[in-house]
Coordinates of C-alpha atoms in Angstrom, one line a residue:
X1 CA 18.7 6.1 -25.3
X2 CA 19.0 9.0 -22.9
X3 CA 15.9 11.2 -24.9
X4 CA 13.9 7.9 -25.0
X5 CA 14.5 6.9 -21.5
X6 CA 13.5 10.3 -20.2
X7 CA 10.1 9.7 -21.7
X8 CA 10.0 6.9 -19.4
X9 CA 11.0 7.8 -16.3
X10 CA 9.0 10.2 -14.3
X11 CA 10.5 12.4 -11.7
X12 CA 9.5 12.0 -7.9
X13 CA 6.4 14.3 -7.2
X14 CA 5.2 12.5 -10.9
X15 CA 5.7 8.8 -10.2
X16 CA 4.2 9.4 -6.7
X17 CA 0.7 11.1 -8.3
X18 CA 0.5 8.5 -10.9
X19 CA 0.6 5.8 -8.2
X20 CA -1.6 8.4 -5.9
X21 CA -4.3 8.0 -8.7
X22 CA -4.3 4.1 -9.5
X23 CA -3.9 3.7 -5.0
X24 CA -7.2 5.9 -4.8
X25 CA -9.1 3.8 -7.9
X26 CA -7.8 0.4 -6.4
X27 CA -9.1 1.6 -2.7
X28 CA -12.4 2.7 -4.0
X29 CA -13.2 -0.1 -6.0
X30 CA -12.0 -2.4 -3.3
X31 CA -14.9 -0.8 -1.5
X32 CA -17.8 -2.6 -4.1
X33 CA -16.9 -6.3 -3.2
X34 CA -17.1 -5.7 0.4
X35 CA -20.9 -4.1 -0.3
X36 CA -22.2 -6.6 -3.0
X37 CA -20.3 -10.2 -2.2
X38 CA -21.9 -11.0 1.0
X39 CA -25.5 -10.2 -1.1
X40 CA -24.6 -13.2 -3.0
X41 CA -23.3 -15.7 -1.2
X42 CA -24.3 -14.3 2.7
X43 CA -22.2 -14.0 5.4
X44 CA -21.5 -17.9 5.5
X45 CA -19.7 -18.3 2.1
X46 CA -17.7 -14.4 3.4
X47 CA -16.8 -16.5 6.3
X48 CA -15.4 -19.2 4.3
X49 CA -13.3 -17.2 1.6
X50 CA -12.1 -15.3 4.2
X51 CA -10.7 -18.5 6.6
X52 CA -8.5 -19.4 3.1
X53 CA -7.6 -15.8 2.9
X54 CA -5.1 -15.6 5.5
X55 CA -3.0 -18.4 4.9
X56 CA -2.9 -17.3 0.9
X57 CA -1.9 -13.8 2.4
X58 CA 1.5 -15.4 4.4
X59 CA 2.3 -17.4 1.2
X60 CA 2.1 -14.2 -0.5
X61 CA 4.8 -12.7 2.2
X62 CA 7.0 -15.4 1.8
X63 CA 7.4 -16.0 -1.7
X64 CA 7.3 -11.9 -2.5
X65 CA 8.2 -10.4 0.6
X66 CA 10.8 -7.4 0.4
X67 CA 11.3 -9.2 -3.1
X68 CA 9.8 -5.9 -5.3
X69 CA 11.6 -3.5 -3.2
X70 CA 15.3 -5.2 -3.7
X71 CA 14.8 -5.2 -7.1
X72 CA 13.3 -1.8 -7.6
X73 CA 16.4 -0.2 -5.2
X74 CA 19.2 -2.6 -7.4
X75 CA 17.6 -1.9 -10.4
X76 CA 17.7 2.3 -9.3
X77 CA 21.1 1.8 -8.5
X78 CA 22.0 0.3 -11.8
X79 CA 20.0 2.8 -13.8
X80 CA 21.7 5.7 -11.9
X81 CA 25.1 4.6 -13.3
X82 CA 24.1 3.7 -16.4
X83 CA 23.5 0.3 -16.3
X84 CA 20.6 -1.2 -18.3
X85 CA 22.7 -4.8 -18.8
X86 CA 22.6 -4.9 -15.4
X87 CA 18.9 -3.4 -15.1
X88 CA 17.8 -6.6 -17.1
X89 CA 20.0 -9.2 -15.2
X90 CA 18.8 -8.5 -11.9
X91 CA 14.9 -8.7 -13.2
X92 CA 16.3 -12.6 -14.9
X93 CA 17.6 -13.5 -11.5
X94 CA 15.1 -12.3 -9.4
X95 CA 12.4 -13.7 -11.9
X96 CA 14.2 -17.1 -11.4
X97 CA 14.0 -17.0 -7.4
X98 CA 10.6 -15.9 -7.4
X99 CA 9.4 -18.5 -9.7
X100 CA 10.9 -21.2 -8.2
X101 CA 9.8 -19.6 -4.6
X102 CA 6.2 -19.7 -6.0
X103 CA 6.5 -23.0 -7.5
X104 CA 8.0 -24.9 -4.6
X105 CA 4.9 -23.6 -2.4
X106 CA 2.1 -24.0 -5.0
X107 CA 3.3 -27.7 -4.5
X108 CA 3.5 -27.1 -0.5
X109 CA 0.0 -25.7 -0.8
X110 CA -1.2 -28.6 -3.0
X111 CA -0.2 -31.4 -0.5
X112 CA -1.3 -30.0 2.6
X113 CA -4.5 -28.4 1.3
X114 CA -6.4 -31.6 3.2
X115 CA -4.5 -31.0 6.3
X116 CA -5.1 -27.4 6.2
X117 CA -8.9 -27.3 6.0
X118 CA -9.4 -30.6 8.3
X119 CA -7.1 -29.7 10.9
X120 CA -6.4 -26.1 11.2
X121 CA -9.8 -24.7 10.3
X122 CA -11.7 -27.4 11.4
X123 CA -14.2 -26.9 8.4
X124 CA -13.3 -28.8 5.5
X125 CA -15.9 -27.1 3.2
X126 CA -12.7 -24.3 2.9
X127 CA -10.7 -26.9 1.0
X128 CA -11.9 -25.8 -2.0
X129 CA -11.5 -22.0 -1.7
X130 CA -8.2 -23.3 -0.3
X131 CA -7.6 -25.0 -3.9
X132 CA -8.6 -21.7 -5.9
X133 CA -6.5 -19.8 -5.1
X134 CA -3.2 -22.0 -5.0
X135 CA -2.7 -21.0 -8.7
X136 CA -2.1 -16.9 -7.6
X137 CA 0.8 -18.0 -6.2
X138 CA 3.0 -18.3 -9.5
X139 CA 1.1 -15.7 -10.6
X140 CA 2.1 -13.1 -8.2
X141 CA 5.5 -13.9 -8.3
X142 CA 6.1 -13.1 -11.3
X143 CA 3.8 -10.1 -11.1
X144 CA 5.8 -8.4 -8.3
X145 CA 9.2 -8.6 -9.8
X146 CA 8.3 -6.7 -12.6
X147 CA 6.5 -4.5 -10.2
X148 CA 9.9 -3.6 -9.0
X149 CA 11.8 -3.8 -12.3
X150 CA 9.5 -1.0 -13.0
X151 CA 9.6 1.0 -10.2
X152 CA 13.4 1.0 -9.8
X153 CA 13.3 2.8 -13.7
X154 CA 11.0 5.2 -11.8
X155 CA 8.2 4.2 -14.3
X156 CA 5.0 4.4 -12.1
X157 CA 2.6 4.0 -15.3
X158 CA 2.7 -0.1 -15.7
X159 CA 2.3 -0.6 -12.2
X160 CA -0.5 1.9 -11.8
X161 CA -2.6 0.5 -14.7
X162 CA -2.0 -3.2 -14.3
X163 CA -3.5 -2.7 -10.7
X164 CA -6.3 -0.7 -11.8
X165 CA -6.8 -2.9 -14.8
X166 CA -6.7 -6.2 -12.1
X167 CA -9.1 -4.6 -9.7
X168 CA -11.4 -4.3 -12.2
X169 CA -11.5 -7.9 -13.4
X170 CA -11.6 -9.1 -10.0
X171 CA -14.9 -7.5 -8.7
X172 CA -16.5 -8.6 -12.2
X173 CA -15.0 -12.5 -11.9
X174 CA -15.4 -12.9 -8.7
X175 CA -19.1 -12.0 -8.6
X176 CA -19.8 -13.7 -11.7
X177 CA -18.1 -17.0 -10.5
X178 CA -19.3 -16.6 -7.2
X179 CA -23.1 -16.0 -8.1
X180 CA -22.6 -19.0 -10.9
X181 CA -21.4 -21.5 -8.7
X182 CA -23.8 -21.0 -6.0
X183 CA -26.6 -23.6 -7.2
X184 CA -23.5 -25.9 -6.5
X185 CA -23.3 -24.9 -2.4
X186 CA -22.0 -22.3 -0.6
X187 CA -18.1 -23.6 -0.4
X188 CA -18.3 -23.7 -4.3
X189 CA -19.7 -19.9 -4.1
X190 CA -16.7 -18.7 -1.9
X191 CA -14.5 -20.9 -3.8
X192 CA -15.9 -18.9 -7.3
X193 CA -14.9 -15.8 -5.4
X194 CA -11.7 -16.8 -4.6
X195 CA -11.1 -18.3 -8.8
X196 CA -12.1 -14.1 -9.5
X197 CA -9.3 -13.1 -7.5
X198 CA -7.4 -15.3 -9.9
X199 CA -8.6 -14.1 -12.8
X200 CA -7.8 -11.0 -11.9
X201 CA -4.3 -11.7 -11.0
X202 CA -4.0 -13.2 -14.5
X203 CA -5.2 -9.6 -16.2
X204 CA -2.7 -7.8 -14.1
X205 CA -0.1 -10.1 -14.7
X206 CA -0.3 -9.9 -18.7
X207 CA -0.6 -5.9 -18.8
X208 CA 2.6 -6.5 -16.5
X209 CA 4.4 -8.4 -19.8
X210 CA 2.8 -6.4 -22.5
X211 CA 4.2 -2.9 -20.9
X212 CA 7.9 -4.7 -21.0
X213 CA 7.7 -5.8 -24.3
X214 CA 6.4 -2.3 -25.8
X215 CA 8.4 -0.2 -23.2
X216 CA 11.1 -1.7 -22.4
X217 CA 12.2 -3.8 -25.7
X218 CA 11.3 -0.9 -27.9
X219 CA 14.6 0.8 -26.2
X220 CA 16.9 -1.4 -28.3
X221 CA 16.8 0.0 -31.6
X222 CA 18.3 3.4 -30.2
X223 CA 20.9 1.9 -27.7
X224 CA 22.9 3.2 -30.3
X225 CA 24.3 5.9 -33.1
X226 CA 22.3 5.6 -36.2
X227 CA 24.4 5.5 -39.5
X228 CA 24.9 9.1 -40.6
X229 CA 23.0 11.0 -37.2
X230 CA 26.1 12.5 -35.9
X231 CA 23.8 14.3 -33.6
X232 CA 22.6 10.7 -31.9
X233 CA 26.6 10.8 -30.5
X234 CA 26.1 13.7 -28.3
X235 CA 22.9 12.1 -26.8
X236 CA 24.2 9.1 -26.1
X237 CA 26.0 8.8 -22.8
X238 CA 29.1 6.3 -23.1
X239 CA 29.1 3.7 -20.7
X240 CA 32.4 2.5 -19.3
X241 CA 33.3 -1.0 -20.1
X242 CA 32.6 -3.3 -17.3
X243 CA 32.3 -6.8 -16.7
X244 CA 28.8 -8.6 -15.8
X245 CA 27.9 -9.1 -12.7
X246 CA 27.9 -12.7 -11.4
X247 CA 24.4 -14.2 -10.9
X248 CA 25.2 -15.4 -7.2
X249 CA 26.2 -11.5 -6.0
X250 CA 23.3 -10.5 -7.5
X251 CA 21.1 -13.5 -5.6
X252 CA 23.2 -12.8 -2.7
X253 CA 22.5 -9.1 -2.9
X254 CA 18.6 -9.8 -3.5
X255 CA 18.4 -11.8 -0.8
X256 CA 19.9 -9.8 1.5
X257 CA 17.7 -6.5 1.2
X258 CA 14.2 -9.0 1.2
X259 CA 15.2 -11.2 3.6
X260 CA 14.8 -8.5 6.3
X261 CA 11.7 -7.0 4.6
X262 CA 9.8 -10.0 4.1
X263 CA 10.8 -11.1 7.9
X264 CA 9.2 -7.3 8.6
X265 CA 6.0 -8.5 7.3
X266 CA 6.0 -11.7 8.2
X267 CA 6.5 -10.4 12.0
X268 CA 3.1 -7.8 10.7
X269 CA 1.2 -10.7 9.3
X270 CA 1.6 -12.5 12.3
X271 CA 0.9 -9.9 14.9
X272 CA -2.5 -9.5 13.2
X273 CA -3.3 -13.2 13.4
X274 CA -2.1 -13.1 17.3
X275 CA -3.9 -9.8 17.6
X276 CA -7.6 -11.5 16.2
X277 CA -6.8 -14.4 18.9
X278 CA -6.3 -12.2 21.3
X279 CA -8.4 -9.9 21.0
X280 CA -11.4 -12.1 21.2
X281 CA -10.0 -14.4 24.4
X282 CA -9.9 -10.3 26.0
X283 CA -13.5 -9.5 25.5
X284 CA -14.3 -13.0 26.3
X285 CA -12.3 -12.6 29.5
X286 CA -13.9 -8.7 30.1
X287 CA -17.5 -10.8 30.2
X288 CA -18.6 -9.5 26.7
X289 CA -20.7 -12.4 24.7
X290 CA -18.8 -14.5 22.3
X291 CA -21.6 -12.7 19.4
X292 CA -21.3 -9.5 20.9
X293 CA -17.4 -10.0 20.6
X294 CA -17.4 -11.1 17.2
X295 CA -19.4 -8.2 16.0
X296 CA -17.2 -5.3 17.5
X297 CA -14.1 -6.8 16.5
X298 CA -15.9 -7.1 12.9
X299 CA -16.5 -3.5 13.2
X300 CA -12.9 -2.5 14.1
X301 CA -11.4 -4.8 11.2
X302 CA -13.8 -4.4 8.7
X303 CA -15.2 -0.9 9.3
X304 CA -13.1 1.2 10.8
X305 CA -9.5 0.4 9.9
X306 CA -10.0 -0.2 6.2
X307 CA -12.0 3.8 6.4
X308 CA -9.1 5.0 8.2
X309 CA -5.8 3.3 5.7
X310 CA -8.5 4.9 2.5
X311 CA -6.2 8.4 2.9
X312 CA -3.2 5.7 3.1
X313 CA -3.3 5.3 -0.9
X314 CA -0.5 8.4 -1.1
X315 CA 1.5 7.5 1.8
X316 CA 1.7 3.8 0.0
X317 CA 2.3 5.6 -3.5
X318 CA 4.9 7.8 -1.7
X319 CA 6.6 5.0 -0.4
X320 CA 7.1 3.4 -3.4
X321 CA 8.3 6.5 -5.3
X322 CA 11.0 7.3 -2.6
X323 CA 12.8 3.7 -2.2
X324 CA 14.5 4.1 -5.6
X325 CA 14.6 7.7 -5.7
X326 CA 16.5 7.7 -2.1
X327 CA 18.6 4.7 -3.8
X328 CA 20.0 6.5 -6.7
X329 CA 20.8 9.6 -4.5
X330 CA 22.4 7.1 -2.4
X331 CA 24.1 5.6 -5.0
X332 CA 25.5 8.7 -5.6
X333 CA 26.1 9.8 -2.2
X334 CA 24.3 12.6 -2.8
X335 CA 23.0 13.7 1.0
X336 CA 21.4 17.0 0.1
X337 CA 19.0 14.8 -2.4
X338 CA 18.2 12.9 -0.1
X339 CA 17.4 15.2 2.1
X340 CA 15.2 16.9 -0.2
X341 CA 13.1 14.0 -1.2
X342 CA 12.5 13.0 2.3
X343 CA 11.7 16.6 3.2
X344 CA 9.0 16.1 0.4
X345 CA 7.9 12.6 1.4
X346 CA 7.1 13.9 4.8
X347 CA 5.5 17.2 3.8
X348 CA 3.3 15.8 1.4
X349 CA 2.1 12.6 3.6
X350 CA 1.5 15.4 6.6
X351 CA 0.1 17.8 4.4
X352 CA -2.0 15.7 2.7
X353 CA -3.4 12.6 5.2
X354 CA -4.2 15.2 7.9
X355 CA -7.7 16.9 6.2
X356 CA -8.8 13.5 6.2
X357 CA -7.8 12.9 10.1
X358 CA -10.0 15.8 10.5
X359 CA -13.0 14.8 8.4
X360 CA -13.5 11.5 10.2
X361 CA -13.0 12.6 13.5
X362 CA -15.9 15.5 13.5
X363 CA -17.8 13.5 10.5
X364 CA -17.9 10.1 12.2
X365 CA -21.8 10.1 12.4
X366 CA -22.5 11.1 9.3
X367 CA -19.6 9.2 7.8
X368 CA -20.3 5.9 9.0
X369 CA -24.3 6.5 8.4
X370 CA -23.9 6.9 4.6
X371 CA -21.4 3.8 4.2
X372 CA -22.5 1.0 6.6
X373 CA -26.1 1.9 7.2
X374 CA -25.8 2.6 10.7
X375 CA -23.6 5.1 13.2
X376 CA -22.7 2.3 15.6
X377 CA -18.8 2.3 14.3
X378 CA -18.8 6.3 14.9
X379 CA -17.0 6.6 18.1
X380 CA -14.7 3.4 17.2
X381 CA -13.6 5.7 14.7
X382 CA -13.6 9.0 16.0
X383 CA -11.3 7.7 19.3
X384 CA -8.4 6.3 16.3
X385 CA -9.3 9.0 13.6
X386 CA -7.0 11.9 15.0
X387 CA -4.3 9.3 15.6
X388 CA -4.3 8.2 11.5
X389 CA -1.4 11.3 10.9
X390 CA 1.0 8.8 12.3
X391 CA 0.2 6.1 10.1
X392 CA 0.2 8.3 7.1
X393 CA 3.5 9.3 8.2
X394 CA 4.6 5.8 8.7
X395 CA 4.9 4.6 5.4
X396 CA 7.9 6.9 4.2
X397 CA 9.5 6.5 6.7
X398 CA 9.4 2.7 6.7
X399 CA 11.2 3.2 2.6
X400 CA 13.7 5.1 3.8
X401 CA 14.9 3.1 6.0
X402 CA 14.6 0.3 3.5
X403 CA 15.8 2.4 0.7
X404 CA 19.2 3.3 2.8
X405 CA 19.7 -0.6 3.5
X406 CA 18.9 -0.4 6.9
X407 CA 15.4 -2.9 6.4
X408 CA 16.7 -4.6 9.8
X409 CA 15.9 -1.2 12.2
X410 CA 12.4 -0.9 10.5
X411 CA 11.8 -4.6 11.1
X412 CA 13.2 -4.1 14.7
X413 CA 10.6 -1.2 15.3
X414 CA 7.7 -2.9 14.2
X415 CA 8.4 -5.9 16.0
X416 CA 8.3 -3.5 19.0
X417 CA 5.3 -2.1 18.5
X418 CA 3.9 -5.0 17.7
X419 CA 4.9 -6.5 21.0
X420 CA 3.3 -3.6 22.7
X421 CA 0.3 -3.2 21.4
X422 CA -0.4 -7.3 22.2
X423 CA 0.6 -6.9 25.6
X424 CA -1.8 -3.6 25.9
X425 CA -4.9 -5.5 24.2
X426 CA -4.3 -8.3 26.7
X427 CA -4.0 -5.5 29.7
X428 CA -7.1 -3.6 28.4
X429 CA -9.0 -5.1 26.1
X430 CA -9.9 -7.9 29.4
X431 CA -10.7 -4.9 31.4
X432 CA -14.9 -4.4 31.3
X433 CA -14.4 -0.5 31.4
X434 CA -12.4 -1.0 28.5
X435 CA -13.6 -3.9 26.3
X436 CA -13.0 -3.4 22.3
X437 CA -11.9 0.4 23.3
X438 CA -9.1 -1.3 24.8
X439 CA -8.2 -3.1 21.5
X440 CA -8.3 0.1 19.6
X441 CA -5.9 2.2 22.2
X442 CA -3.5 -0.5 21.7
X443 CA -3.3 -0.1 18.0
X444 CA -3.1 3.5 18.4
X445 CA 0.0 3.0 20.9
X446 CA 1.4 1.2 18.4
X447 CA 0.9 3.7 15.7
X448 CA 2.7 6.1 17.6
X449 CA 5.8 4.3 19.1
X450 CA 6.5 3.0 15.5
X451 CA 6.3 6.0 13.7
X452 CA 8.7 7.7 16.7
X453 CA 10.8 4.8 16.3
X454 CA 11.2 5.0 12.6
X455 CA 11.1 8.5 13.0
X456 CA 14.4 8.4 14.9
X457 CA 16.0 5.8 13.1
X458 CA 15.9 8.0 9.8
X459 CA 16.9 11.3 11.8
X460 CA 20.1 9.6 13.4
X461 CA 20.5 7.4 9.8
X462 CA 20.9 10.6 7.9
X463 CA 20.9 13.4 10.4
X464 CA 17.7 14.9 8.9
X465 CA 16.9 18.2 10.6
X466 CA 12.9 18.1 11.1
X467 CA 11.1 21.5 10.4
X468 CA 8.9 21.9 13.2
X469 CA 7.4 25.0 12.0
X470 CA 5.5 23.2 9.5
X471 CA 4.4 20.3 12.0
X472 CA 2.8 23.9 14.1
X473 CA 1.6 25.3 10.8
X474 CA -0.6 21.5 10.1
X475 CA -1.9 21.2 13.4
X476 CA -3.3 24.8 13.3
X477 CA -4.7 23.6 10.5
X478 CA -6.6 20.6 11.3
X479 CA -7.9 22.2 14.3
X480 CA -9.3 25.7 12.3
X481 CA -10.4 22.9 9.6
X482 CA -12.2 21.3 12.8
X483 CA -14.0 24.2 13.4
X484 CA -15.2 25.4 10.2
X485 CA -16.0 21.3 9.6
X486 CA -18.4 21.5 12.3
X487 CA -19.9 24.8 12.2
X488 CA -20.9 23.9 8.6
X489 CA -22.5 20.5 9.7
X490 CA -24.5 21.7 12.5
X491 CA -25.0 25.7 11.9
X492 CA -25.7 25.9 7.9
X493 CA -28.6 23.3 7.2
X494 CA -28.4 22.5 3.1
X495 CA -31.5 21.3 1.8
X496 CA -32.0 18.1 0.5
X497 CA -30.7 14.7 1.9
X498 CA -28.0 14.2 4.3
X499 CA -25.4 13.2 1.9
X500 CA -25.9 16.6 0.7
X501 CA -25.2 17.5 4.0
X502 CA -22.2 15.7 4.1
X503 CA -20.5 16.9 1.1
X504 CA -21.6 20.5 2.0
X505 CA -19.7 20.4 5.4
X506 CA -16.4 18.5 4.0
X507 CA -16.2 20.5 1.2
X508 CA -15.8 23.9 3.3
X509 CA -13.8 21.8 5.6
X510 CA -11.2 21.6 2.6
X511 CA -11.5 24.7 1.4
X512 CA -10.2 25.8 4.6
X513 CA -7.8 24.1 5.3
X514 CA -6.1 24.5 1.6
X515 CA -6.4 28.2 1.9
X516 CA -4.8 28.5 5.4
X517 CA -2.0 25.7 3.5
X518 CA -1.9 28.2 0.7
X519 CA -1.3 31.2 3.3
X520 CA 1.1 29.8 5.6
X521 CA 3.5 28.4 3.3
X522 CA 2.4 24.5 3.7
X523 CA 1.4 24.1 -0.4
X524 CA 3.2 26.7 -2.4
X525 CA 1.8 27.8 -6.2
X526 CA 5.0 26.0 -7.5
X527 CA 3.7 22.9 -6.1
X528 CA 0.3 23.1 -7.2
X529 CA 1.6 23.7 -10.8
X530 CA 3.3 20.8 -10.5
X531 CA 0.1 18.8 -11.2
X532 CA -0.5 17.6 -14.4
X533 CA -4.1 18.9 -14.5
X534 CA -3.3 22.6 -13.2
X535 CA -0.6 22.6 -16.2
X536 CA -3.7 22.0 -18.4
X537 CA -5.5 24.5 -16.9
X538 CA -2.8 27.8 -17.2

């Protein structure tokens, strides 16, 4: 059980590159259905999946919510004492609530799908993207426990290739139903869109099952000595005897770790809705056009953010990795471990997210040339891009506060920040001087005050001494990356086009800055040998 289970398991740096890899696929192919969709059913049938979108995204929260990362920390703390009994009775009780969750909205969803697309969109043509995507909702449910289950073993793989494997059969299904349903109208288009999601969810969800059945079932046959292997009894730990835990602790317990996650996003999801309202009543108020308006706050949302969380698929992969890691050091009160793996966590989301900080902020032009077509997003994104370190940094911080059962300061924090930044789009945002600028130094206020405030809350949680050598060592860093970035660009002309260019310029930019890493102590050998494909190589 112990040999087999090691096979299994993957350590910290391990489960966080597997995730790194399957976060970087997901965000790249998310990338193709924002280029090709509105090609085949135009900006009208966007606008209509995207009015259903939201309200399927806050049925999400509620029925999933912090639901993954109770059971990924219970399920760590059950592995770490040797507990797979109790491994596989929290993933039955949490299945149960989420199911039943999922269910009881699918039917709230079903009933008020008229109401919803008469009354609060006010265009009932969304009714039947509305419809579409009411079966995801059992779907997920189910999908995100095992998620969890998973993730507590510190098993990265399923997770990582049932994502990649759903990504991939949603860009296919939901072109293919969108561009076969458009003779129909363009609400049956965006509804076809919305059916690929679906499908999608449906791959994900059976590559989900089929890694528990060959993984995790194939664990039985060697819970045990085999007749006449005395060798098998000095592999096998010996678990004390212990009663079962009752299903209400466990419910009680589950609840108690998501409710305050799920009200953290819930209190996220709904700043953004406030923040679109907002937002657009500001510029209204500042004199800019209601067109004019819609446009820059299309390019903020659509552009510009989604470019600047593309670096956030390791801070999300870190994240995941550290809430059960940080839970079975917990478990085991085992301080120095924990400061360890946040010292990690933190190194590696610094180390890592600020190159591409750099990159956008002195290749904005070029950047935002190659991807959208035009360079009007460019100084949208070089005013946020330097700020994007604290959202990197954000992330891990957010799991350890989670992971050390204190989900109730990071949902605290946010709501702060949240707070703030509405009050600071309604201060500048309705200012002329300002307009949609003001918008985006709101959202980089609130970057910073909830990353300081996380930031605190873990230092006074666990008394976590910060090394601010290194925090020196990265900002040298990005700014002699900076330099070389922009000497490259404008000073060594590569022939050809000007994605050649491009590449040319943020290729030395890297170079640089992993050399001066390499030099100053930032990324030692031992942790570049750490990667799989460097072990290949030596």
């Amino acid at each position: 059980m112990k040999k087999l289970s090691s096979l299994n398991k993957q350590s910290f740096i391990q489960g966080t590159l597997i995730l790194l890899a399957a976060g970087i696929i997901n965000r790249m192919l998310g990338f193709i259905p924002r280029i090709v969709l509105p090609r085949v059913i135009g900006a009208e049938g966007v606008g209509l999946y995207q009015l259903g979108y939201p309200f399927f995204i806050l049925l999400v929260t509620v029925i999933t919510g912090g639901l993954p990362l109770a059971v990924a920390k219970m399920v760590a703390e059950a592995e770490g004492k040797n507990r797979p009994d109790k491994s596989k009775q929290i993933l039955r009780t949490a299945l149960a609530l989420s199911l039943a969750l999922g269910i009881f909205f699918t039917l709230v969803a079903l009933a008020s799908a008229s109401w919803v697309s008469n009354v609060l969109l006010t265009d009932n043509r969304v009714f039947y993207t509305f419809i579409a995507m009411i079966p995801m909702l059992c779907i997920i449910a189910v999908s995100a426990v095992y998620r969890g289950y998973f993730q507590g073993r510190q098993n990265m793989i399923p997770s990582a290739l049932s994502s990649v494997l759903e990504s991939v059969i949603r860009i296919f299904a939901m072109l293919w139903f969108s561009w076969l349903l458009l003779p129909k109208g363009i609400a049956f288009a965006a509804a076809g869109a919305m059916i690929g999601v679906t499908v999608g969810e449906i791959a994900g969800m059976f590559a989900l099952l089929w890694q528990y059945y060959f993984i995790v079932r194939k664990d039985r046959p060697e819970t045990g000595p085999q007749p006449g292997d005395n060798s098998s009894i000095a592999t096998v730990p010996k678990e004390a005897p212990s009663e079962a835990p009752a299903t209400g602790s466990l419910l009680k317990r589950l609840l108690g770790i998501s409710i305050p996650v799920t009200a953290g996003r819930l209190v996220g999801s709904a700043s953004y809705l406030l923040e679109s309202i907002i937002t657009a009543r500001s510029l209204a108020l500042a004199g800019i056009a209601t067109a004019v308006a819609t446009a820059q706050y299309g390019a903020l949302q659509g552009m510009v953010i989604p470019l600047l969380l593309l670096p956030g698929a390791l801070t999300s992969s870190l994240a995941v990795s550290l809430v059960p890691s940080l839970s079975e050091a917990a478990a085991r009160k085992d301080l120095s471990m924990i400061h360890k793996r946040m010292h990690q966590a933190l190194r590696l989301a610094l180390v890592t997210g600020a190159p591409f900080a750099v990159l956008m902020y002195i290749l904005a032009v070029p950047l935002c040339s190659l991807l959208y077509g035009n360079a009007d997003t460019a100084p949208m994104l070089r005013l946020i891009a330097p700020f994007a370190v604290f959202l990197y940094v954000q992330a891990p911080l957010q799991a350890a506060l989670q992971a050390m059962d204190r989900p109730g300061r990071a949902l605290v924090n946010t709501l702060i920040g949240a707070l703030v930044k509405i009050l600071l789009i309604l201060l500048l945002a309705s200012q002329p001087q300002y307009g949609i600028y003001g918008a985006i130094i709101a959202i980089i206020a609130n970057s910073i005050l909830v990353t300081l405030l996380h930031g605190y809350s873990v230092i006074s949680l666990i008394s976590l001494s910060l090394r601010i050598r290194d925090l020196f060592k990265i900002a040298a860093a990005m700014i002699i990356m900076g330099a070389g970035t922009q000497f490259a660009y404008t000073s060594i002309p590569v022939a050809g086009a000007q994605w050649i260019q491009f590449i040319f310029a943020a290729t030395v930019g890297l170079l640089i800055y992993l050399a001066i890493c390499l030099l100053s102590g930032l990324v030692s050998v031992r942790d570049m040998d750490r990667l799989p494909f460097i072990k290949r190589w030596r």
